[in-house]
Every structure is written in C-alpha cells, then in structure tokens.
Coordinates of C-alpha atoms in Angstrom, one line a residue:
X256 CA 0.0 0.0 0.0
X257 CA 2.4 2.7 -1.3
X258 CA -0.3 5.1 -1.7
X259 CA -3.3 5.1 1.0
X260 CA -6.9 7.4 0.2
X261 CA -7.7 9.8 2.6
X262 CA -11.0 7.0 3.9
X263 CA -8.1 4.3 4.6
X264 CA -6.1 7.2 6.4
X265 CA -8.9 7.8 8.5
X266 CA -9.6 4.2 9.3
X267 CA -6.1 3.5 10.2
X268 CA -6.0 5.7 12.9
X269 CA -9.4 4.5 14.1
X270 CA -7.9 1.2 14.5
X271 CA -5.2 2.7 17.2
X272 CA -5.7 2.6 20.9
X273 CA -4.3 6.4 21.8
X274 CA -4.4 7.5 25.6
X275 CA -6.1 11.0 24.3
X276 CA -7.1 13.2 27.6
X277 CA -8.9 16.4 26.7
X278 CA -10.7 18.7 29.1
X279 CA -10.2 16.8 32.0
X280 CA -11.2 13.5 30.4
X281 CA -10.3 10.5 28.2
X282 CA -10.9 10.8 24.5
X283 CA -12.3 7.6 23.9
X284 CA -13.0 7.9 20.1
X285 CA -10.8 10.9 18.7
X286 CA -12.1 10.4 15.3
X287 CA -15.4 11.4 15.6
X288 CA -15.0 13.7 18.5
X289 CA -16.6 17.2 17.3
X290 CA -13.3 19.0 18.5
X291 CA -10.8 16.8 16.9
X292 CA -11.9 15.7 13.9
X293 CA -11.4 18.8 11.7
X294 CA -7.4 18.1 12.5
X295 CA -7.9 14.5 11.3
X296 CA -9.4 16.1 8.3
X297 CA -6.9 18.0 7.3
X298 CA -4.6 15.6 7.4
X299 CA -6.7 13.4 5.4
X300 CA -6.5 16.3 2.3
X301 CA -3.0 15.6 1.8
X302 CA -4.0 11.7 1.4
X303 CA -6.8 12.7 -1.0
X304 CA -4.8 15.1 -2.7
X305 CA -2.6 12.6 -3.8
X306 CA -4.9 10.8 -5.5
X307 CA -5.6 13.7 -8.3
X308 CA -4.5 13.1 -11.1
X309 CA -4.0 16.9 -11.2
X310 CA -2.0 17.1 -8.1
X311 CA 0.1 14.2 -8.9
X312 CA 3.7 15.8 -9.9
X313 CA 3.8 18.0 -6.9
X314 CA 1.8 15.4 -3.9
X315 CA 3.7 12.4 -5.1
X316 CA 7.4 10.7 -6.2
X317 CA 9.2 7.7 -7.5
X318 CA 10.8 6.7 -3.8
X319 CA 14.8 6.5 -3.6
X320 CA 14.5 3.3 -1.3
X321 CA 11.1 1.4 -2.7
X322 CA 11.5 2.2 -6.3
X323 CA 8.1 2.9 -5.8
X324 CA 5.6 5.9 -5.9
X325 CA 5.1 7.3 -2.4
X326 CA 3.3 10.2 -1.0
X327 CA 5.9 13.3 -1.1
X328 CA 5.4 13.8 2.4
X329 CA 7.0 10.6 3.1
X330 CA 10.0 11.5 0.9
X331 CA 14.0 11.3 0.9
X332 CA 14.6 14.3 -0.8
X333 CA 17.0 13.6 -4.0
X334 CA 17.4 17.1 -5.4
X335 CA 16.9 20.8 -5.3
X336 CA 13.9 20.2 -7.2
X337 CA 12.3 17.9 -4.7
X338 CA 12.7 20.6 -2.3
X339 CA 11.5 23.4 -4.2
X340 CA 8.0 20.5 -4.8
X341 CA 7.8 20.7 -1.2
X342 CA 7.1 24.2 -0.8
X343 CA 4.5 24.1 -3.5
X344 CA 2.9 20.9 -2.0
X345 CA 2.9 22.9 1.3
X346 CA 1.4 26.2 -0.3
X347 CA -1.3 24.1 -2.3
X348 CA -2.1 22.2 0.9
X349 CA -2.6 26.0 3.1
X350 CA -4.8 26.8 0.3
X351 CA -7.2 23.4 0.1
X352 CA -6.9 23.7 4.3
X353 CA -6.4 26.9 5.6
X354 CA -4.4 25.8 8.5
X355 CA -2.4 23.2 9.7
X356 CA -2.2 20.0 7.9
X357 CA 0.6 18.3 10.3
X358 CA 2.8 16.2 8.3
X359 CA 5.6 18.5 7.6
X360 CA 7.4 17.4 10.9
X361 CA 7.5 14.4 10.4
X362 CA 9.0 15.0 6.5
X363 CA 11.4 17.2 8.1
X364 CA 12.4 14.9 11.1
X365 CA 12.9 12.2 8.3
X366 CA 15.4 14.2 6.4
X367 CA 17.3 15.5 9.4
X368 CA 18.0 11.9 10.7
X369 CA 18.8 10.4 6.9
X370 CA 21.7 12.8 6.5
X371 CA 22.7 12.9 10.4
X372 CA 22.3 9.2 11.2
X373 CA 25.0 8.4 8.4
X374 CA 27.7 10.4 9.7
X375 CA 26.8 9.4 13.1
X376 CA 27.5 5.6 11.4
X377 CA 31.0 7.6 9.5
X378 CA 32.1 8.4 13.2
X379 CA 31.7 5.5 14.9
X380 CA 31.1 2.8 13.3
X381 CA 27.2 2.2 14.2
X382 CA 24.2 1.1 12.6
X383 CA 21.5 3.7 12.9
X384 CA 21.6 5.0 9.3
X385 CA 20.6 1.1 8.7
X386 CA 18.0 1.5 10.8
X387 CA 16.4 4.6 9.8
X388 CA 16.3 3.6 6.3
X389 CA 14.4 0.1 7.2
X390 CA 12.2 2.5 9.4
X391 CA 11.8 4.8 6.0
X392 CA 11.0 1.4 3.8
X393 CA 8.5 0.7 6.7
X394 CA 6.7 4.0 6.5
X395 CA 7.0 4.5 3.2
X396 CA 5.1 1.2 2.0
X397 CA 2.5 1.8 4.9
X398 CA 2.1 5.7 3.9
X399 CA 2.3 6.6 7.3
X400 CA 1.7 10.1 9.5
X401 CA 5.2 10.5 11.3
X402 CA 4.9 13.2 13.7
X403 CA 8.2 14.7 15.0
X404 CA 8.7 15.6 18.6
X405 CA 11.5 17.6 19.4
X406 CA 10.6 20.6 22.1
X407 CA 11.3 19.5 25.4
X408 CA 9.2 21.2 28.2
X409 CA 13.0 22.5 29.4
X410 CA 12.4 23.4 33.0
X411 CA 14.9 26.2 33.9
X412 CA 16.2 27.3 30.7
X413 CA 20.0 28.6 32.8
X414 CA 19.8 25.4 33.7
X415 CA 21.1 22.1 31.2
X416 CA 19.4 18.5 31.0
X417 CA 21.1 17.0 33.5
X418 CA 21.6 19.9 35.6
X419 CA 17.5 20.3 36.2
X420 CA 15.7 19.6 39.4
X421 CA 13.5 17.3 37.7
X422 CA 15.9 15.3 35.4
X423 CA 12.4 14.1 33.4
X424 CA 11.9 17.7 32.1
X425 CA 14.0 16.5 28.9
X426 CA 12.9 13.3 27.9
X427 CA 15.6 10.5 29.0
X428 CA 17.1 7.4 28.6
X429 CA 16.5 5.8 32.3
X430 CA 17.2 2.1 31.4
X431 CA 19.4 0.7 28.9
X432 CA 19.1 -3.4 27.8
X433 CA 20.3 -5.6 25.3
X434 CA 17.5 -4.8 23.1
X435 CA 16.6 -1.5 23.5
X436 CA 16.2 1.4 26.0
X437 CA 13.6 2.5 28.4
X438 CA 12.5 6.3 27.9
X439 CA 11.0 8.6 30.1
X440 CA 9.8 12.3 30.0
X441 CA 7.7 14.8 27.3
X442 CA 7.7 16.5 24.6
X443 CA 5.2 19.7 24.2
X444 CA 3.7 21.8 21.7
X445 CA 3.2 18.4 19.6
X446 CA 1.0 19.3 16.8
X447 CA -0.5 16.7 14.9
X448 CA 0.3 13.6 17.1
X449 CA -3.0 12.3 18.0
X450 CA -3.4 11.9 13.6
X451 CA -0.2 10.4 13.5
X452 CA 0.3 6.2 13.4
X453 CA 4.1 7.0 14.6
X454 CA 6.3 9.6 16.5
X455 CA 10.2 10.3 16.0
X456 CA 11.9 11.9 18.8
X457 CA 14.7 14.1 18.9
X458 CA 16.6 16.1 21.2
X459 CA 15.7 19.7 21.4
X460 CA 19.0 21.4 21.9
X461 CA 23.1 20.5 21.3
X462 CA 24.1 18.8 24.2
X463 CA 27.9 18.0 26.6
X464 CA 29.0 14.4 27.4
X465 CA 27.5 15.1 30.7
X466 CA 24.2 15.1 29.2
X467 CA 24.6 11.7 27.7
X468 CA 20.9 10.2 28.8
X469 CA 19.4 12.6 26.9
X470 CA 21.2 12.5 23.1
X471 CA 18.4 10.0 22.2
X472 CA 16.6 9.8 19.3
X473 CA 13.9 6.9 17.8
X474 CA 10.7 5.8 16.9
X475 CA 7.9 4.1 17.9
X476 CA 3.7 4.2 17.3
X477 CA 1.9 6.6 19.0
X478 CA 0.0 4.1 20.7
X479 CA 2.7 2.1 22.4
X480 CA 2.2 1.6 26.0
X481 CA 3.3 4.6 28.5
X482 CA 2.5 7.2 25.8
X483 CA 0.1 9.6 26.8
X484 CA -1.3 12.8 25.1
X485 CA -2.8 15.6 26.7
X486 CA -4.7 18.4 24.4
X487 CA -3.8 21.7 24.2
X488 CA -7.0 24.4 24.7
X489 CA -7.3 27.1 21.3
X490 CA -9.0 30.5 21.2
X491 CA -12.4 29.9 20.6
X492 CA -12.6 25.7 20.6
X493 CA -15.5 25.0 21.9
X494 CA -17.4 26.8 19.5
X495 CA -16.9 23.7 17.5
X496 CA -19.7 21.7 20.1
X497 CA -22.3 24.3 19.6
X498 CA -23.3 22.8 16.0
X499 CA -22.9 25.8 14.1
X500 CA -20.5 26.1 10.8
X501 CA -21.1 29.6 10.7
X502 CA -19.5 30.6 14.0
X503 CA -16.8 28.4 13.8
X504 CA -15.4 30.1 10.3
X505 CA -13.8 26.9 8.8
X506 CA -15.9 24.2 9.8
X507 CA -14.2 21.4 8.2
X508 CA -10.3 21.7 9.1
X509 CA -8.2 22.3 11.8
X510 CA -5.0 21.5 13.5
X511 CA -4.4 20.4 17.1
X512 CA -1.4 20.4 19.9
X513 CA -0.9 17.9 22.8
X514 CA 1.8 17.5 25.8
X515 CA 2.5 14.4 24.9
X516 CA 4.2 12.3 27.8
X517 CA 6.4 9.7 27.7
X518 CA 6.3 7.5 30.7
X519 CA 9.0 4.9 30.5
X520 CA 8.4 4.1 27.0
X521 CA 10.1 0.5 25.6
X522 CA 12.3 1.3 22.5
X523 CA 14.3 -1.7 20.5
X524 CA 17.5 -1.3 19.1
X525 CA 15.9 -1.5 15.7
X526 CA 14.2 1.9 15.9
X527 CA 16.8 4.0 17.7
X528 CA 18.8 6.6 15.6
X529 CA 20.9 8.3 18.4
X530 CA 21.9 7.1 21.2
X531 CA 24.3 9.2 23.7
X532 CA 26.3 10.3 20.5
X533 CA 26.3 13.6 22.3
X534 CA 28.2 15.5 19.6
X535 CA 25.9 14.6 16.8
X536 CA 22.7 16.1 19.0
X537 CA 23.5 19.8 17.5
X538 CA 23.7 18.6 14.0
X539 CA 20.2 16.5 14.2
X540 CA 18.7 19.6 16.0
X541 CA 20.3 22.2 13.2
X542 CA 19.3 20.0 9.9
X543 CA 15.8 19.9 11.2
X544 CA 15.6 23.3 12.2
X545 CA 16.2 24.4 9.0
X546 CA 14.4 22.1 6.8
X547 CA 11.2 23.4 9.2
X548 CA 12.1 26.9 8.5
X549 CA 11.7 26.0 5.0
X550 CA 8.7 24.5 5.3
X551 CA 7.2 28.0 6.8
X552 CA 7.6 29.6 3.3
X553 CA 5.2 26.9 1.7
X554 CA 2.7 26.6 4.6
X555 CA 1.7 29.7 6.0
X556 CA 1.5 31.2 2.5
X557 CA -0.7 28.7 2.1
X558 CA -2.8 29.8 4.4
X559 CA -2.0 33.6 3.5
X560 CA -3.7 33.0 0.4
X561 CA -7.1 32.3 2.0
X562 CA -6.7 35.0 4.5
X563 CA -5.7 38.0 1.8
X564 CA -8.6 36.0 -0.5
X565 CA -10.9 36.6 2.7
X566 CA -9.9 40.0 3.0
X567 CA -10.6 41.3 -0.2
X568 CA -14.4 39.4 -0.2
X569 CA -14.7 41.5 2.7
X570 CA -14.1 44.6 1.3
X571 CA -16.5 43.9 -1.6
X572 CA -19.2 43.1 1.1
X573 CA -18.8 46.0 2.9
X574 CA -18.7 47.9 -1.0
X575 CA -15.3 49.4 -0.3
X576 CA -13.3 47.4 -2.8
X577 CA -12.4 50.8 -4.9
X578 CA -11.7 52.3 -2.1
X579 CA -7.5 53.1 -3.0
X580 CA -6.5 52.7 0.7
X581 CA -8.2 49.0 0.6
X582 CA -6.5 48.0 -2.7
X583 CA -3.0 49.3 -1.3
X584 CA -3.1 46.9 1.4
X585 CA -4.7 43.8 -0.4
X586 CA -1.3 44.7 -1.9
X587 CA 0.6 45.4 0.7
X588 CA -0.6 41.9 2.0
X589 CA 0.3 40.2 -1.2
X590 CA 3.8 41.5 -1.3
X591 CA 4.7 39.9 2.2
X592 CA 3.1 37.0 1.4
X593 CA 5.1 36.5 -1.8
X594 CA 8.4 37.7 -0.2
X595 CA 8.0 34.5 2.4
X596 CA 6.9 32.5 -0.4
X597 CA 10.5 33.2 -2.6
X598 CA 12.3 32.9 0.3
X599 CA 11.0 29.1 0.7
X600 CA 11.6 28.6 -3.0
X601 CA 15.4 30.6 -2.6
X602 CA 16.5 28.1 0.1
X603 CA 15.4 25.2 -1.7
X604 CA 17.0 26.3 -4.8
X605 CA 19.9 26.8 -3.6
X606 CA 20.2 23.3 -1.5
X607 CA 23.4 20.8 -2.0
X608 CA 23.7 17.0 -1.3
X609 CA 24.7 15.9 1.7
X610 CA 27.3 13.2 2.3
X611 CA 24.3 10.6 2.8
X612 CA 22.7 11.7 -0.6
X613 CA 20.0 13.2 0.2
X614 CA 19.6 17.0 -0.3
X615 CA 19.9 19.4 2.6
X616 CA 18.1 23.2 2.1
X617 CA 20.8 26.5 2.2
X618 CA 20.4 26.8 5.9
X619 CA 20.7 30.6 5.9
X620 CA 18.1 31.7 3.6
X621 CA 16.1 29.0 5.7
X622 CA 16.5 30.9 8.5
X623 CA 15.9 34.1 6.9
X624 CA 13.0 32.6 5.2
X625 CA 11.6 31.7 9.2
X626 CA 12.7 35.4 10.8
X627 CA 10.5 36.7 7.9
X628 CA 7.4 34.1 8.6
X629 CA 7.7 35.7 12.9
X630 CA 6.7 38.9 11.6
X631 CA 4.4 38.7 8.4
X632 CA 1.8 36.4 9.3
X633 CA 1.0 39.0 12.2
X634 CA 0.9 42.7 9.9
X635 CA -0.8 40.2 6.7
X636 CA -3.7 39.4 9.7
X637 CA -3.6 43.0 10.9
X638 CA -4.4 44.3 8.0
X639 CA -7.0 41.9 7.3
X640 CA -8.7 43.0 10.4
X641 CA -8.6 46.6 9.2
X642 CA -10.1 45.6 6.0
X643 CA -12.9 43.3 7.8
X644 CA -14.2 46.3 10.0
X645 CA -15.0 45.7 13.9
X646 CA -17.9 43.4 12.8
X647 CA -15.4 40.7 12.7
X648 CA -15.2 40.6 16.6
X649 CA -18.6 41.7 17.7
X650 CA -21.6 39.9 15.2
X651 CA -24.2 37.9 16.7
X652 CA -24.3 34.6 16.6
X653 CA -25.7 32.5 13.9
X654 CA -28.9 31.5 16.4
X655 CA -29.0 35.4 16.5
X656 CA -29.4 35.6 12.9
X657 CA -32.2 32.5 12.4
X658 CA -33.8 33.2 15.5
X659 CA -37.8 34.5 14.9
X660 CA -37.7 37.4 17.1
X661 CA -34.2 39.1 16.7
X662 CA -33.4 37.3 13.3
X663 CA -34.6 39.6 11.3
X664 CA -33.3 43.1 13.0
X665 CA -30.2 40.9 12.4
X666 CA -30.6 40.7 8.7
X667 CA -31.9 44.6 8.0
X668 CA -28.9 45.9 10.2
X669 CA -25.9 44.2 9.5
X670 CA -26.5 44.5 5.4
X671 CA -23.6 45.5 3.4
X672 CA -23.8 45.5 0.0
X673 CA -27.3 44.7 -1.0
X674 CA -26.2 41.3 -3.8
X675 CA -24.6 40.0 -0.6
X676 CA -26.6 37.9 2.3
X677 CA -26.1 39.0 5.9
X678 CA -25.0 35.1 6.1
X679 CA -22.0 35.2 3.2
X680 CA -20.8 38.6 5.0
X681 CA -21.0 37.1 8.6
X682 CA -19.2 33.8 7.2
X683 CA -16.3 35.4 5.8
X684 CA -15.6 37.4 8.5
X685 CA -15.8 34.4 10.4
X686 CA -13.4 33.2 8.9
X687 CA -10.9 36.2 8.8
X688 CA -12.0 36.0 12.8
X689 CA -10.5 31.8 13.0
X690 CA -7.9 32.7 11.4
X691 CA -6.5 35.7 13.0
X692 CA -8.1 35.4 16.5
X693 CA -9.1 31.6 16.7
X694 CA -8.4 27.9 16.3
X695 CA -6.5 28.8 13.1
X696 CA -4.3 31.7 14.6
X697 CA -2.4 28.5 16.8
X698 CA -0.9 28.0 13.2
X699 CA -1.0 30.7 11.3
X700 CA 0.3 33.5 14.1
X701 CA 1.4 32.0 17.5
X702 CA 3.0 29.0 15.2
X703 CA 4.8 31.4 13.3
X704 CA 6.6 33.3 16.1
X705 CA 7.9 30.2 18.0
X706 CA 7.1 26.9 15.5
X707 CA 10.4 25.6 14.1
X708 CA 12.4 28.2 17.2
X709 CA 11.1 31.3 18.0
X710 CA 12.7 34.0 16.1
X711 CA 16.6 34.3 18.4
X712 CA 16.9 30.8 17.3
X713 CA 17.0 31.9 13.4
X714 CA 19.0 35.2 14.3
X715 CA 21.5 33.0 15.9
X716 CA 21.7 30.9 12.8
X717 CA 21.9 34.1 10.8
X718 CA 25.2 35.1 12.4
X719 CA 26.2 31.5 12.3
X720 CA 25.8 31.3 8.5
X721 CA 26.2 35.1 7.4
X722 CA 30.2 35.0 6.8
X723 CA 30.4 38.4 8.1
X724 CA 34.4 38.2 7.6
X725 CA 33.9 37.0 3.8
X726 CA 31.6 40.2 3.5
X727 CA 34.8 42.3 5.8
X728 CA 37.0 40.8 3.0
X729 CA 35.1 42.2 0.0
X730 CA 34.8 45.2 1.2
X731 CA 38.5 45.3 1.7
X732 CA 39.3 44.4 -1.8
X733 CA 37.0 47.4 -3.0
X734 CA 38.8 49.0 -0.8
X735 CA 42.2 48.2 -1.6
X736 CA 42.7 47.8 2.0
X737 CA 46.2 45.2 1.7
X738 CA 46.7 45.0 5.3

C-alpha cells in the first residue's frame, strides 16, 4: 500500500488505541470527537490530494528506497527540485486547508536523521543509518503520519538537562538493555500527534558528554504503551460543540497540539537513531531546524492566500473594494506574502547534497525565510482585520441571525452590500476572525513566532551562517585595503 486514500487514512488511525485526555477526560473515540476531527481532516487532504491526477507531480514521487511511488510527504529528498516541490505541495495544501495539515514534521524529522544518522555511522562505526532507512522502507510502504517531537518542556532554561531539578523535564534514557532502551519524559507543543500512526523523537538542543541520557533519538507508534497525550486548549474551541459552521469560520479543518508524555516508553534497538552520541545532538537539532524553516515559506503562504482572499471578499461586502487605501493593502498583504513564499523557494534552490545523498536546504536563507514568517503572518492578519471592520469581533451569533424574534433586526442591520446575504458577509468574517483570533491563529500566528524556534533561534543561525568576515574581505578588496 504505497499510496493510502484519505477513507483508509482515516480508518487507520481508528484502529489505534491512543491515551487522548482532553478537558479533563479520556478521549475515547478521537475520530469522531466534534473538536478533533477537523485536524484529522486535514490531514486526510493531503491523502486525497494525492490521488488527483491533477496534483500528482507536486503530492507524489518515485521513492529512492522502494523504487516505488510514495506520498511526497513521506519522501528522501534527491534534489533541489524535490525541495523546491515541497514548498509548493505545502502552499497548495494551506490553500485546500487553511491551517495546519501536520505532516511536515515528520517530513522534516525524516530528512534531518537520513543525512545525520549516516555520519553518526561515519564516526563511529554504528548502525543507525541502517535502521532509519528500514524505518523509511517501513513508512514508506505503509504511507504513514510521522509526527516529530522535538521541544522539550526544558524546566529552567539557565539550567542544562542533567543539571534540572526534575531530570524528566527532557525526555531521558532511564534504562538501557540488550535490546533497546527504556525512555521517560515529554515532549510539548506536539502538533498533529494524536493523527499520527508513529512519532520520532529528537533532542531539542546541542548537548555536553554530561548530558549523555538525553542525546536519544527513535521511533515508535503513538500508541505504544506509557505514551500519553494531553490536548492543548485554542482560542475559541468549543465553539466547534455548539453545532454551528457559521461561527466556527472553517468548519471542516483544523490543526491540534498535545503534551505528549512519555512514561518509560520500551524502544528496541531496531528503531533507535541516536543514542548518547552527544556530539551529533546539535547537528540533528540544526538539519531539522532548518528544513522546518523552510517549510514555513510553503505553509503559511498557504494559508495567507485564503486569508488575503478573505480579505478582499470582505471589502467587496462591505462595497469598499475601490476604495484606493483598501487596494493598497490587499497589496501590501500580497507583497509579504510573496516575499515568504521566494524565500522558501530561494532556500530550496539553492540546497546541496549531503554526504548521505540526500539534499539538505541552504540553511541561511532558511532561516531568513523563518525570521520573515515571525513577523508577516501577524501585519498580513492585521491588516486583514482593518479591512474586515469591527464586525469581525462583535456579530451575533448565527442562532442570533435564524432566530424569529431578533433574526430579522439581524438581517436589516448588519447589510452591506445589497447582492450580498447577511449570512456570506458574517461567514467570511468568520473566517478572517479563525484565522487571525481563533483555532486557526495556533498555526498561522502564534506558530509562526515560535514553531520551528522562536525568532533568536534563526538570528542566531543568521550570524552563524552570514560569513560576516567574507563580507569584511570584499569590502576590503573594493577598498584596496592590503593589510
């Protein structure tokens, strides 16, 4: 089963016995559950996309392992071409979804490790590049969700892993046997886990010797036994019990965050990919950093898209579409969408094969591509909500509007233009409201200031990579500075 349709996604992850807690309470059946499901939906979309004959060159490739097709999500990436498809698969998938369709991380954990695990095997002399790429045949042929966990809840940031009060508040090695290890501790801010048949874990930072215990890394299903996810609440969640598609603003898709804990957790030998190789933790940390970063420039633009599309519907509801102030910002909005957009296209192009063989993004403008995405998303939303008008945040409900007795003041006062319901205005700004104020602004704002390192992380890497003394030497030579 190379390829798997969105229904067999669906029914896969039905199958799975997941220790879901939400509100206070067990999920028993995530599937159906009214708050969930629009995240399992839109992971489903990049399933069903697949299977479109129209989407086919950009949702799916010949696999470097199988010989066989493969959903590009699942993908060893084999040239600058496969990464600049992956930005365009990520756009197209913002644009069908309009927030978070979760399967980058695990596409990004999976070419992190391919690269770092063989030069881990270079160093000394192991077997986890073996490993991984019999994990990769695994997933591959199965067409499996990966989710990738790397944050750490990090307790006293001063403070290093070992150093910590509570040595679980980076997730451990507390047991080592002959076949495996015994894990314990969490990873937070996991989005996409509970629609996810598997989980690779990383560390979260570079680590010393002394920090040995924690330079783990493997996989293992999300339902193995002492795994245990705890939902995180969004801005306006439960609107999605109250039965209305209206108020919700995108009824059908979602994404969705969990603490997901990891209480002495069984690992074999045959699924671990790092294992106290302290020196390689950095490298696993920055090659997955940066393929993330890159992913920002396809996702959120995405998802930009249907925002500045929202936007400018707005406008023509409330009849100010000629209005020059409204058209300079619709282009205003464009313009920073576009500039995050060829920055994710610039760091693919200009990617370069890695020792393993796989292709590695130019870290740099990846970074650069990420310190952009912490600032757009937020002045692209603000000036969607200048557009939009304060209706956005203060219409009635939609039992307001279809009530008998206070329905219709409802539909003589809040008129725009007179072609246009009261219902098509109030669902678009509904939806400029989800994605700049609720469920959807987990993804497209919040996400975008701290998702893939909040933005120090990619300034640091900016120094890192920005050959100030190259530049110093240049300018010297112009100069005719020979000292």
């Amino acid at each position: 089963m190379a390829l798997m349709t969105g229904e067999q996604f669906i029914e896969s992850i039905r199958k799975m016995n997941m220790q879901i807690y939400m509100f206070g309470e067990k999920v028993e059946n995530p599937v159906d559950n009214p708050i969930l499901r629009p995240s399992l939906n839109s992971v489903r979309a990049t399933y069903d996309l697949a299977q479109m004959p129209e989407y086919e060159d950009l949702m799916t490739v010949k696999s470097s392992i199988t010989g066989e097709k493969i959903n590009r999500f699942c993908h060893i990436h084999q040239s600058t071409e496969d990464l600049i498809k992956k930005v365009k698969m990520q756009r197209l998938l913002g644009q069908k979804t309009a927030s978070c369709f979760q399967r980058c991380v695990g596409m990004d954990a999976f070419n992190a490790e391919f690269s770092t695990t063989y030069e881990i095997d270079k160093a000394h002399g192991t077997k986890y590049h073996e490993n991984f790429v019999n994990y990769m045949k695994f997933v591959q042929e199965n067409d499996m969700t990966v989710d990738g966990a790397m944050t750490d809840p990090k307790g006293d940031r001063a403070l290093s892993p070992s150093k910590q009060a509570d040595p679980d508040l980076y997730l451990r090695v507390v047991e080592r046997r002959p076949d495996g290890v015994v894990v314990r501790g969490a990873k937070a801010h996991q989005t996409g886990i509970c629609n996810s048949q598997e989980v690779i874990v990383m560390p979260t930072i570079a680590l010393s010797p002394e920090d040995k215990d924690y330079a783990i890394s493997f996989a293992v299903p999300v339902d193995a036994e002492g795994i245990l996810m705890i939902i995180g609440r969004q801005s306006c969640d439960t609107r999605k019990l109250e039965g209305s598609q209206l108020d919700v603003g995108n009824s059908q898709y979602g994404g969705v965050e969990a603490l997901v804990v990891f209480n002495d957790v069984f690992v074999p030998n045959d699924r671990i990919f790092l294992n106290g190789e302290t020196e390689f933790a950095g490298m696993l940390v920055e090659r997955f950093a940066g393929y993330h970063r890159q992913s920002y420039g396809g996702c959120k633009v995405g998802v930009g898209d249907v925002l500045i599309g929202a936007a400018a519907l707005a406008a023509d509801y409330n009849g100010a579409q000629k209005a020059s102030h409204v058209k300079d910002k619709l282009i205003e909005m464009t313009h920073l969408n576009e500039t995050l957009y060829s920055s994710g296209i610039a760091c693919s192009a200009e990617g370069s094969k890695t020792e393993s063989g796989n292709y590695i993004i130019d870290l740099l403008l990846a970074n650069v591509c990420k310190q952009n995405v912490t600032r757009f998303p937020y002045e692209i939303a603000r000036l969607a909500e200048d557009i939009a008008g304060g209706l956005m945040v203060t219409a009635p409900s939609e039992k307001d509007l279809k009530d008998p007795v206070v329905g219709p003041y409802v539909e003589k006062y809040l008129k725009g233009v007179n072609a246009v319901s009261v219902e098509n205005r109030l669902r678009i700004l509904r939806l400029i409201e989800n994605l700049t104020l609720g469920t959807a602004a987990v993804g497209y704002r919040t996400e975008s200031m701290h998702g893939a390192g909040s933005p120090q992380a990619q300034r640091i890497m900016i120094a890192r990579q920005g050959n100030i003394n190259g530049k110093k030497e240049l300018a010297k030579a112009i100069a005719q500075i020979t000292e």
